[in-house]
Amino acid sequence: MVLLDWDGKVSEFKKKIQSIMPGEPSNLMCDTKHLPPEHSDVVIVGGGVVGLSVAFWLKKLEKRQGAIRVLVVERDHTYSKASTGLSVGGIRQQFSLPQNVQLSLFSVDFLRNINEYLAVVDGPPLDLQFNPLGYLLLASEKGAAVLETNVKMQRQEGAKISLMSPEQLQKKFPWINTEGVALASYGLENEGWFDPWSLLQGLRRKVQSMGVLFCEGEVTRFITSSNSMRNSDGEEVNLKRIHEVHVKMDNSLEYQPVECAIVVNAAGAWSGQLAELAGIGKGPPGTLEGTKLPVEPRKRFVYLWHCPQGPGLETPLVTDTSGVYFRREGLSNNYVGGRSPTEEEEPDPADLEVDHDFFQNKVWPHLAQRVPAFEALKVHSAWAGYYDYNTFDQNGVVGPHPLVVNMYFASGFSGHGLQHAPGVGRAVAEVLLGGCFQTIDMTPFLFSRFYLEEKVLEQNII
Amino acid sequence: MEFLRENVLQKQMQKVSLENRSFTIIQDKYGRDIAGACFILQHGGSVKFRDREWIRSDEYRRFSAEVLKFQAVPVEAIDASGCAINYHGLDNLLPLKKLQCLSLQRCPHVDDWCLSRLYLLADSLQELSLAGCPQISERGLACLHHLSNLRRLDISDLPGVEYPGLTQILVEEMLPNCEVVGTDWTQEGPEEQPQDPASPIHAKPAARDLGDPCGVS
């Protein structure tokens, strides 16, 4: 049944007739429904899991309902290249930095209680399809000491990780060839993998219900103003503020300027480009002004194969000494996996084409070596996705820029963005609303470390 | 109106939370086994201490104080069928290091996350029933591989398991020393099996349209 909004239609019609009268400004073409609003307190650039998490926490932590206007700008509503949907979906606490362990612990708590956090009246409950089977990290003689130290720290933070000798490993998982393995660490709880799309959809639905606005468009320009100040050493410092974000609409030359107070850079693999647009890194090298955001897209391949005699239902996400990783997918003895390339092997990130030779030459031999059953496998499909790779220390960049004072970063997670998104979103909301990190101290992850050359290295990158 | 409904939903969730708090006071005074027993009895379940008869509470969830006398006696079996135990409530059961039999039949809040904690009972647990639990899927069942002493496992009537026949086979392979009881799957038709493994199953995860992007509401 169609409800005829007769009065509304009549007045609209009247307006149109009026506008084509000579002398009136024509607004026949001005269908503004798809344009973003003219003002927003916060503009989040990037509508992937990290951007949406920031939006969620901003609305959740705002002091008064409706206090903050948030706009999420995403240029591709199909998310065809966004890292979120292309992710293998893993979550682990087995990191070498305490903050990363804490972020993961919080994220897993968030995922477990997802239907309390993201509940929407009349909305069906979310099923993240979480597989609680843990990660199994294998270390050679060379890496054993570091693995042990890391596990000790992870346990102190509250993660449930067990250490296994090669004998224990062989007993538990008979399908492994333990040659070359000196020590293994195994997540007993709170580790595994889940469906990133469900999380993305759930977040999107929730933040829309909280009043967050969405716009499909691309940020092409920032309008900024500068202010010179003197620091304690008497040096002149140029501080900038972004006043407007220009959002270009898809398939058109139209753009809409959005006045804003704060911009959040959650553009993932493209966050480096976005930072440049704001003038970050445009200065003499070696100065703070000349320090770029060192995040660039790195292409990673994921392969799906079938192996009828492969490891069974209990298989964790296994990471081998060679860097190769795999996990089960579904019930029919299918597996997904891949390997991070060395610097020399880095593929060209210009597109998301898959290199099948990489599997043949660089992945399969190691798979078969570690799991003899994988000698007989058949690849069914493959895809590629981007890591928003931090070339400096492979860890996220969170919090405000020291000079462009109202740009906040939430990117550079180098392959662990999905699993840290809930915690990162909360951290960014805390520092944006309250001026400092509260629950997890993310101070080491601020932008300034790039200028001060203080690396915060994450060793366990998969 | 929405506000009222949200409120009602929250109250329901709070009630379950409250019922699943940790019985730390009892634990400190009487020990973990008695605390675990009291927890189950309060939920309407039954408890069996070693060499004793089953104890259950009445329809008002009251039970005899004689429970408090079994201080040195371990809890051997628990029947928590239909009880509103959740992930946090398990805190009261997991320290029971001599627990041999556990029935969680038809427990509405026992889900895959709960199953992922059961490894803590691996040393003693021999019998486990999960029949009829609405929230369990094969992903949670996979966690049971830690239970190396399990001799009997009931996984029948699990609506959350999409392919009960195949799942049962995989669980049996995973737990070779365990008798696995499931629904009679020989009656399943071929259309209930997942796709032929030789055909491509997952292409690249298809970019999905998440609906109207311009929610300028």
XYZ file of C-alpha atoms in Angstrom:
679
model
C 0.000 0.000 0.000
C 1.487 3.352 -1.003
C 0.884 6.269 1.290
C 0.369 9.409 -0.771
C 1.986 12.362 0.861
C -0.294 14.731 -0.993
C 0.471 17.947 0.847
C 4.194 17.377 0.732
C 4.106 16.607 -2.966
C 2.060 19.674 -3.776
C 4.449 22.007 -1.978
C 7.433 20.375 -3.641
C 5.769 20.809 -7.001
C 5.080 24.438 -6.253
C 8.754 24.975 -5.411
C 9.839 23.397 -8.685
C 7.493 25.530 -10.739
C 8.697 28.611 -8.926
C 12.316 27.771 -9.580
C 11.912 27.567 -13.329
C 10.224 30.926 -13.466
C 12.547 33.514 -14.981
C 14.503 35.344 -12.348
C 14.516 32.563 -9.741
C 17.707 30.601 -9.076
C 17.256 27.143 -10.553
C 17.336 24.376 -8.034
C 15.793 21.681 -10.203
C 19.093 19.831 -10.270
C 19.646 20.230 -6.553
C 18.593 16.866 -5.249
C 20.708 17.012 -2.124
C 19.687 13.715 -0.544
C 22.967 12.029 -1.400
C 25.186 14.878 -0.300
C 26.772 14.950 3.125
C 25.656 17.549 5.643
C 27.242 20.986 5.538
C 28.449 20.718 9.120
C 29.631 17.841 11.222
C 31.605 17.827 14.431
C 33.667 14.809 13.464
C 34.357 13.567 9.962
C 35.678 10.000 9.856
C 37.375 9.236 6.571
C 37.026 5.506 5.943
C 34.000 3.351 6.653
C 35.752 0.060 7.325
C 35.792 -1.735 10.632
C 38.199 0.766 12.238
C 36.300 3.855 11.076
C 32.984 2.395 12.181
C 34.436 1.377 15.517
C 35.569 4.959 16.122
C 32.086 6.178 15.189
C 30.495 3.677 17.575
C 32.662 4.630 20.531
C 32.269 8.349 19.912
C 28.515 7.965 20.159
C 28.762 5.559 23.069
C 31.044 7.775 25.115
C 29.470 11.157 24.324
C 28.365 12.888 27.510
C 24.869 13.616 26.371
C 22.863 11.707 23.779
C 23.135 13.440 20.424
C 25.939 15.723 21.591
C 28.339 14.862 18.778
C 27.535 14.911 15.085
C 29.532 12.247 13.309
C 29.861 11.740 9.588
C 31.517 8.702 8.019
C 32.833 9.206 4.497
C 33.446 6.002 2.544
C 34.152 6.103 -1.162
C 33.226 2.490 -1.954
C 30.010 1.182 -0.452
C 30.702 -2.262 -1.914
C 33.924 -2.419 0.125
C 35.539 -4.239 -2.780
C 39.089 -3.253 -1.831
C 38.623 -2.546 1.858
C 40.880 -4.649 4.027
C 38.069 -5.549 6.428
C 36.115 -7.874 4.159
C 39.167 -9.458 2.591
C 40.670 -10.369 5.927
C 41.223 -13.954 7.077
C 39.424 -12.888 10.243
C 41.834 -14.015 12.939
C 42.061 -12.749 16.492
C 44.898 -13.603 18.875
C 46.579 -12.323 22.001
C 49.958 -13.639 20.934
C 51.723 -10.356 20.341
C 55.038 -9.055 21.597
C 53.714 -5.701 22.874
C 51.572 -5.498 26.034
C 49.273 -2.915 24.468
C 48.524 -5.222 21.549
C 47.717 -8.037 23.962
C 45.405 -5.729 25.903
C 43.717 -4.542 22.726
C 43.055 -8.126 21.681
C 41.745 -9.107 25.084
C 39.330 -6.230 24.969
C 38.321 -7.039 21.409
C 37.522 -10.633 22.248
C 35.385 -9.466 25.151
C 33.641 -7.092 22.749
C 33.017 -9.890 20.257
C 31.699 -12.226 22.924
C 29.232 -9.578 24.069
C 28.538 -8.276 20.601
C 24.803 -8.548 20.979
C 24.852 -6.339 24.035
C 27.129 -3.722 22.513
C 25.512 -3.603 19.084
C 21.907 -4.370 20.030
C 19.369 -2.603 17.862
C 15.643 -2.733 18.651
C 13.953 -5.163 16.248
C 17.292 -6.119 14.764
C 18.162 -9.833 14.665
C 21.112 -10.894 16.845
C 24.493 -11.007 15.152
C 26.269 -14.291 14.595
C 29.957 -13.643 14.150
C 30.615 -17.354 13.513
C 33.494 -17.291 15.932
C 35.778 -20.327 15.901
C 37.467 -20.487 19.320
C 40.268 -22.784 18.198
C 43.263 -20.605 18.975
C 46.513 -19.803 17.237
C 49.501 -22.132 17.216
C 52.812 -20.366 16.745
C 55.804 -22.553 15.920
C 59.312 -21.379 16.715
C 62.688 -22.688 15.632
C 65.764 -22.762 17.897
C 66.456 -19.195 16.860
C 63.060 -17.885 17.861
C 62.376 -20.026 20.929
C 63.733 -17.650 23.571
C 61.756 -14.699 22.236
C 58.604 -16.830 22.022
C 58.973 -17.845 25.649
C 59.479 -14.254 26.796
C 56.455 -13.133 24.826
C 54.244 -15.870 26.260
C 55.294 -14.921 29.780
C 54.224 -11.329 29.133
C 50.977 -12.408 27.444
C 50.069 -14.532 30.448
C 50.785 -11.651 32.784
C 48.317 -9.593 30.823
C 45.702 -12.305 31.264
C 45.941 -14.275 28.041
C 45.585 -18.058 28.256
C 48.566 -19.285 26.275
C 50.350 -22.573 26.793
C 53.856 -23.511 25.774
C 54.458 -26.889 24.158
C 57.581 -28.906 23.529
C 57.925 -30.701 20.182
C 56.874 -33.967 21.882
C 53.739 -32.434 23.341
C 53.038 -30.822 19.990
C 53.345 -34.137 18.179
C 50.989 -35.812 20.632
C 48.348 -33.130 20.407
C 48.474 -32.621 16.659
C 49.784 -35.829 15.061
C 49.531 -34.356 11.578
C 52.392 -31.919 12.227
C 55.957 -32.665 11.221
C 57.835 -31.216 14.184
C 61.232 -31.165 12.509
C 62.868 -27.807 13.115
C 60.373 -26.820 15.802
C 61.959 -26.066 19.150
C 58.957 -24.577 20.929
C 55.318 -23.823 20.236
C 52.788 -21.490 21.821
C 49.109 -22.295 21.726
C 46.121 -20.112 22.618
C 43.725 -22.115 24.786
C 40.912 -19.569 24.904
C 39.890 -16.230 23.411
C 41.732 -16.804 20.163
C 40.458 -17.975 16.824
C 38.760 -16.443 13.833
C 35.401 -14.947 12.884
C 33.427 -13.431 10.027
C 34.536 -9.826 9.466
C 31.493 -8.984 7.325
C 29.099 -9.707 10.198
C 31.064 -7.378 12.425
C 31.076 -4.686 9.768
C 27.353 -5.008 9.150
C 26.592 -5.065 12.840
C 28.637 -1.925 13.459
C 27.079 -0.155 10.511
C 23.564 -0.966 11.619
C 24.284 0.116 15.165
C 26.013 3.396 14.385
C 23.221 4.338 11.984
C 20.745 3.770 14.791
C 22.910 6.007 16.980
C 22.559 8.854 14.512
C 25.849 8.634 12.637
C 25.547 9.895 9.071
C 27.075 8.178 6.087
C 28.200 9.602 2.800
C 29.497 7.812 -0.261
C 32.231 9.998 -1.584
C 35.932 10.687 -1.660
C 37.826 13.297 0.290
C 39.710 15.403 -2.221
C 40.770 18.416 -0.257
C 41.205 19.840 3.186
C 40.836 23.550 3.831
C 43.186 24.451 6.625
C 44.361 27.514 8.455
C 47.727 28.063 10.059
C 48.801 29.583 13.284
C 52.360 30.350 14.251
C 53.412 29.838 17.816
C 56.663 29.688 19.691
C 57.575 26.596 21.637
C 59.558 26.495 24.869
C 62.841 26.606 22.967
C 61.800 29.793 21.230
C 61.435 28.059 17.895
C 58.569 28.948 15.639
C 56.039 26.159 15.148
C 53.315 26.174 12.518
C 50.122 24.667 13.840
C 47.356 23.868 11.393
C 43.644 23.247 11.794
C 41.402 21.609 9.246
C 38.234 23.631 8.833
C 36.591 21.985 5.880
C 36.654 18.650 4.184
C 35.778 18.552 0.505
C 33.930 15.373 -0.359
C 33.662 14.525 -4.039
C 30.612 12.518 -4.938
C 30.925 9.377 -7.010
C 30.636 9.704 -10.799
C 30.142 13.427 -10.683
C 32.112 16.620 -10.480
C 30.082 17.759 -7.532
C 31.722 18.183 -4.236
C 30.367 19.217 -0.904
C 32.397 21.154 1.625
C 31.785 19.829 5.114
C 32.718 22.139 7.963
C 34.141 20.129 10.787
C 35.960 20.342 14.075
C 37.873 17.079 13.863
C 38.936 14.665 11.151
C 39.685 11.016 11.868
C 41.991 9.324 9.389
C 40.741 5.729 9.274
C 41.474 5.313 5.589
C 43.455 2.106 6.046
C 45.752 1.335 3.152
C 45.164 4.863 1.797
C 45.708 6.711 5.046
C 49.186 7.765 3.950
C 47.739 9.474 0.879
C 45.071 11.142 2.974
C 47.645 12.462 5.410
C 49.585 14.014 2.537
C 46.433 15.783 1.448
C 46.431 17.518 4.813
C 50.006 18.612 4.264
C 51.523 16.066 6.628
C 55.072 15.368 5.532
C 55.359 18.443 3.339
C 58.318 20.096 4.881
C 62.102 19.857 4.971
C 63.182 16.265 5.630
C 64.297 15.646 9.192
C 61.800 18.098 10.643
C 58.459 17.329 12.260
C 56.749 19.086 9.375
C 58.641 16.909 6.954
C 57.726 13.636 8.676
C 55.256 11.649 6.598
C 52.748 9.135 7.857
C 54.695 5.972 7.016
C 51.655 3.863 6.082
C 51.407 2.322 2.643
C 49.329 -0.397 1.043
C 50.980 -3.816 0.955
C 49.303 -6.574 -1.023
C 48.804 -9.960 0.619
C 47.498 -13.112 -1.053
C 45.114 -15.589 0.529
C 44.614 -19.013 -1.035
C 41.768 -21.472 -0.508
C 42.601 -25.133 -1.061
C 41.058 -28.530 -0.540
C 42.915 -31.441 1.033
C 40.897 -34.579 1.695
C 43.414 -36.033 4.189
C 44.178 -32.736 5.829
C 44.166 -31.849 9.549
C 40.864 -32.326 11.373
C 38.251 -30.325 13.197
C 40.549 -29.331 16.073
C 43.049 -27.496 13.854
C 44.046 -24.063 15.190
C 45.340 -21.242 13.016
C 48.882 -22.484 12.547
C 51.831 -20.163 11.907
C 54.945 -21.950 10.829
C 58.602 -21.070 11.394
C 58.760 -20.230 7.689
C 56.043 -17.571 8.021
C 53.436 -19.684 6.254
C 50.039 -19.808 7.998
C 46.773 -21.687 7.479
C 43.477 -22.539 9.130
C 40.429 -24.639 8.308
C 37.487 -23.159 6.460
C 34.192 -24.960 6.947
C 33.560 -28.661 7.424
C 34.714 -30.104 4.116
C 38.487 -30.163 4.570
C 39.052 -26.795 2.933
C 41.787 -24.524 4.203
C 42.808 -20.896 3.779
C 46.298 -19.610 4.221
C 49.230 -17.728 2.844
C 52.500 -16.166 3.754
C 53.894 -12.697 4.209
C 56.464 -12.038 1.514
C 59.985 -10.836 2.254
C 60.857 -7.262 1.295
C 62.337 -8.470 -1.980
C 59.233 -10.485 -2.789
C 56.782 -7.633 -2.102
C 54.179 -7.605 -4.860
C 53.131 -4.433 -6.655
C 50.157 -3.018 -4.749
C 48.703 -1.199 -7.750
C 45.950 -3.797 -8.108
C 44.507 -6.809 -6.316
C 45.496 -9.436 -8.905
C 46.677 -12.732 -7.443
C 50.055 -14.262 -8.138
C 49.460 -18.004 -8.270
C 53.159 -18.754 -8.730
C 53.705 -17.329 -5.273
C 51.641 -20.176 -3.846
C 53.470 -22.804 -5.905
C 56.939 -21.570 -5.062
C 56.763 -19.790 -1.746
C 53.809 -21.213 0.144
C 53.126 -24.805 -0.819
C 56.629 -26.209 -0.218
C 56.560 -24.944 3.359
C 52.999 -26.139 3.918
C 53.897 -29.632 2.748
C 57.037 -29.653 4.834
C 55.151 -28.830 8.013
C 51.998 -30.846 7.281
C 52.858 -33.846 5.069
C 49.178 -34.318 4.205
C 49.359 -31.018 2.324
C 51.542 -32.596 -0.341
C 48.270 -33.551 -2.018
C 46.124 -30.472 -2.182
C 44.211 -28.535 -4.801
C 43.827 -24.781 -4.817
C 40.260 -23.703 -5.542
C 40.463 -19.957 -5.393
C 42.505 -17.067 -4.143
C 42.163 -13.393 -3.483
C 44.291 -10.450 -2.442
C 43.812 -7.713 0.098
C 45.834 -4.843 1.524
C 47.629 -4.476 4.809
C 47.744 -0.835 5.868
C 51.418 -1.404 6.476
C 53.404 0.825 8.783
C 56.869 0.741 7.259
C 58.404 2.241 10.401
C 57.511 -0.360 13.043
C 54.482 -2.380 11.811
C 52.182 -1.037 14.504
C 49.149 1.197 14.530
C 49.191 4.979 14.603
C 46.603 6.275 17.023
C 45.797 9.739 18.285
C 46.286 13.324 17.120
C 49.000 14.717 14.886
C 51.262 17.145 16.741
C 51.007 19.907 14.121
C 47.746 19.331 12.246
C 46.116 19.431 15.614
C 42.665 18.212 14.679
C 43.579 15.190 12.568
C 43.388 11.966 14.540
C 44.882 8.757 13.207
C 43.557 5.226 13.418
C 45.498 3.240 10.851
C 48.758 1.463 10.081
C 47.864 -1.769 11.835
C 49.830 -3.867 9.366
C 47.562 -6.886 9.364
C 46.002 -6.749 12.813
C 43.546 -3.888 12.295
C 40.419 -6.028 12.284
C 41.145 -7.710 15.569
C 42.128 -4.471 17.279
C 39.314 -2.351 15.866
C 37.064 -2.405 18.958
C 39.896 -1.376 21.271
C 41.340 1.184 18.877
C 37.940 2.772 18.321
C 37.558 3.173 22.044
C 41.071 4.611 22.434
C 40.519 7.203 19.692
C 37.159 8.184 21.168
C 38.751 8.570 24.606
C 41.556 10.815 23.430
C 39.264 12.793 21.142
C 36.598 13.417 23.776
C 38.676 13.512 26.921
C 42.136 14.548 25.799
C 43.957 11.416 26.948
C 43.878 7.628 26.695
C 42.059 6.054 29.582
C 41.568 2.313 29.430
C 44.617 1.259 27.423
C 47.641 3.518 27.297
C 48.245 4.013 23.610
C 50.734 6.861 24.088
C 53.568 4.877 22.472
C 51.419 4.682 19.338
C 51.222 8.427 18.732
C 52.456 9.954 15.487
C 55.322 11.808 17.179
C 57.316 8.581 17.468
C 58.105 8.793 13.756
C 59.875 12.086 14.233
C 61.519 11.050 17.491
C 62.506 7.759 15.833
C 61.189 5.737 18.771
C 60.215 2.404 17.277
C 57.458 0.411 18.917
C 58.160 -2.849 17.154
C 55.615 -5.619 16.966
C 57.541 -8.816 16.305
C 54.634 -11.175 15.736
C 53.386 -10.063 12.350
C 51.660 -12.825 10.422
C 8.251 3.098 23.004
C 11.640 2.008 21.744
C 13.105 3.192 24.997
C 10.735 0.972 26.992
C 11.559 -2.054 24.902
C 15.279 -1.456 25.213
C 14.763 -1.189 28.948
C 12.925 -4.491 29.179
C 15.636 -6.190 27.147
C 18.326 -4.791 29.412
C 16.483 -5.902 32.553
C 16.279 -9.456 31.202
C 19.994 -9.494 30.471
C 20.766 -8.104 33.903
C 18.742 -10.855 35.531
C 20.751 -13.559 33.778
C 23.958 -11.753 34.727
C 22.959 -11.561 38.363
C 22.122 -15.226 38.479
C 25.559 -16.030 37.088
C 27.691 -14.106 39.538
C 30.559 -15.851 41.285
C 29.861 -17.425 44.624
C 33.151 -16.196 46.045
C 31.946 -15.764 49.627
C 30.801 -19.370 49.828
C 33.941 -20.414 48.014
C 36.180 -18.706 50.574
C 34.330 -20.203 53.516
C 33.439 -23.691 52.327
C 35.644 -24.395 49.336
C 35.141 -24.604 45.607
C 33.151 -27.810 45.481
C 30.470 -26.569 47.836
C 30.361 -23.199 46.085
C 29.885 -24.950 42.764
C 27.194 -27.171 44.256
C 25.286 -24.233 45.737
C 25.471 -22.432 42.431
C 23.937 -25.331 40.538
C 21.299 -25.991 43.180
C 20.248 -22.341 43.109
C 19.751 -22.678 39.372
C 17.480 -25.660 39.812
C 20.021 -28.312 38.888
C 21.267 -31.350 40.796
C 24.604 -32.293 42.268
C 26.252 -35.554 43.214
C 29.108 -35.607 45.670
C 31.399 -38.631 45.681
C 29.789 -41.647 47.400
C 26.604 -39.700 48.093
C 23.163 -39.581 46.552
C 22.052 -36.910 44.108
C 20.921 -33.673 45.742
C 18.451 -31.378 44.071
C 16.593 -28.242 45.075
C 12.819 -27.993 45.303
C 10.565 -25.988 43.009
C 11.447 -22.831 44.937
C 15.161 -23.441 44.388
C 15.678 -24.165 48.084
C 17.984 -26.917 49.180
C 19.133 -28.536 52.353
C 21.964 -26.949 54.310
C 23.538 -30.387 54.664
C 25.390 -29.500 51.493
C 27.629 -27.284 53.576
C 28.845 -30.331 55.511
C 30.502 -31.993 52.513
C 33.637 -29.954 52.822
C 36.259 -32.530 51.969
C 34.124 -34.362 49.458
C 34.571 -33.562 45.777
C 31.670 -33.001 43.395
C 31.604 -35.836 40.860
C 28.583 -35.146 38.744
C 26.392 -32.225 37.876
C 23.071 -32.190 36.106
C 22.442 -28.645 34.972
C 19.772 -29.466 32.400
C 17.785 -26.454 31.409
C 19.635 -24.142 33.798
C 20.265 -20.512 32.893
C 24.037 -20.833 33.235
C 26.118 -18.580 31.032
C 29.787 -17.924 30.235
C 30.433 -16.164 33.547
C 28.451 -18.655 35.580
C 30.875 -21.341 34.460
C 33.421 -19.693 36.801
C 31.666 -21.629 39.543
C 32.003 -24.994 37.808
C 35.415 -24.908 36.183
C 37.377 -25.179 39.469
C 35.747 -28.561 40.191
C 38.816 -30.638 39.447
C 37.162 -34.014 40.089
C 34.071 -33.443 38.019
C 33.440 -36.555 35.923
C 29.940 -36.106 34.534
C 28.384 -32.884 33.339
C 25.014 -32.422 31.732
C 24.287 -29.089 30.097
C 21.256 -30.359 28.187
C 18.946 -27.704 26.844
C 20.789 -24.861 28.571
C 19.623 -21.756 26.727
C 22.746 -19.647 27.323
C 25.446 -22.257 26.785
C 27.139 -21.259 23.544
C 30.401 -21.825 21.660
C 32.211 -19.398 23.975
C 31.226 -21.559 26.959
C 32.521 -24.689 25.281
C 35.839 -22.952 24.696
C 36.335 -22.848 28.489
C 35.691 -26.538 29.145
C 39.354 -27.467 28.528
C 39.861 -26.627 32.212
C 37.938 -29.814 33.086
C 40.039 -31.986 30.759
C 41.739 -33.952 33.549
C 38.586 -35.357 35.047
C 35.654 -35.030 32.661
C 34.437 -38.345 31.260
C 30.830 -37.716 30.311
C 29.341 -34.611 28.767
C 25.882 -33.936 27.407
C 25.089 -30.923 25.259
C 21.865 -32.261 23.773
C 19.325 -29.677 22.805
C 21.440 -26.581 23.470
C 20.119 -23.972 21.041
C 23.232 -21.822 20.794
C 25.925 -24.411 20.142
C 27.425 -24.855 16.683
C 30.107 -27.151 15.274
C 32.663 -24.415 15.989
C 32.147 -24.845 19.707
C 32.151 -28.628 19.424
C 35.619 -28.443 17.882
C 36.917 -27.074 21.217
C 36.050 -30.343 22.905
C 39.216 -31.901 21.487
C 40.949 -30.808 24.702
C 38.811 -33.283 26.679
C 41.137 -36.240 26.242
C 39.448 -38.273 29.002
C 35.984 -37.986 27.557
C 34.305 -41.348 27.066
C 30.743 -40.310 26.315
C 29.518 -37.224 24.499
C 25.922 -36.438 23.601
C 25.552 -33.929 20.783
C 22.056 -34.753 19.635
C 19.369 -32.200 18.764
C 21.616 -29.228 18.209
C 19.676 -26.794 16.022
C 22.742 -24.605 15.581
C 24.689 -27.384 13.865
C 24.044 -27.174 10.153
C 25.222 -30.640 9.119
C 24.735 -32.957 12.085
C 25.831 -36.115 10.273
C 29.108 -34.749 8.960
C 29.762 -32.954 12.240
C 29.331 -36.158 14.181
C 31.839 -37.972 11.968
C 34.366 -35.179 12.400
C 33.862 -35.135 16.173
C 34.293 -38.915 16.337
C 37.560 -38.610 14.413
C 38.652 -35.880 16.759
C 37.861 -37.913 19.896
C 38.751 -41.495 18.991
C 38.316 -42.841 22.551
C 34.910 -41.332 23.018
C 31.436 -42.647 22.254
C 29.611 -39.870 20.441
C 25.830 -39.879 20.547
C 24.042 -37.825 17.945
C 20.722 -37.762 16.142
C 20.240 -40.678 13.753
C 21.876 -39.132 10.721
C 21.449 -42.067 8.392
C 18.051 -40.604 7.685
C 19.548 -37.435 6.239
C 19.084 -37.013 2.484
C 21.972 -36.204 0.162
C 20.776 -32.627 -0.201
C 21.722 -32.071 3.413
C 25.411 -32.603 2.765
C 27.570 -29.575 2.020
C 28.651 -28.945 -1.562
C 30.891 -31.398 -3.320
C 34.436 -30.520 -2.220
C 35.723 -30.768 -5.775
C 33.691 -27.805 -6.880
C 34.748 -24.285 -6.057
C 33.123 -23.347 -2.807
C 34.296 -19.922 -1.904
C 35.269 -17.508 -4.540
C 36.954 -14.404 -3.257
C 34.734 -13.016 -0.526
C 32.209 -11.143 -2.638
C 32.078 -7.460 -1.988
C 28.695 -7.026 -0.478
C 26.449 -4.048 -0.744
C 25.611 -3.072 2.796
C 22.447 -1.307 1.724
C 21.765 2.376 1.369
C 25.083 4.072 1.949
C 23.617 7.498 2.207
C 21.813 7.163 5.471
C 21.319 10.861 5.721
C 18.383 10.444 8.031
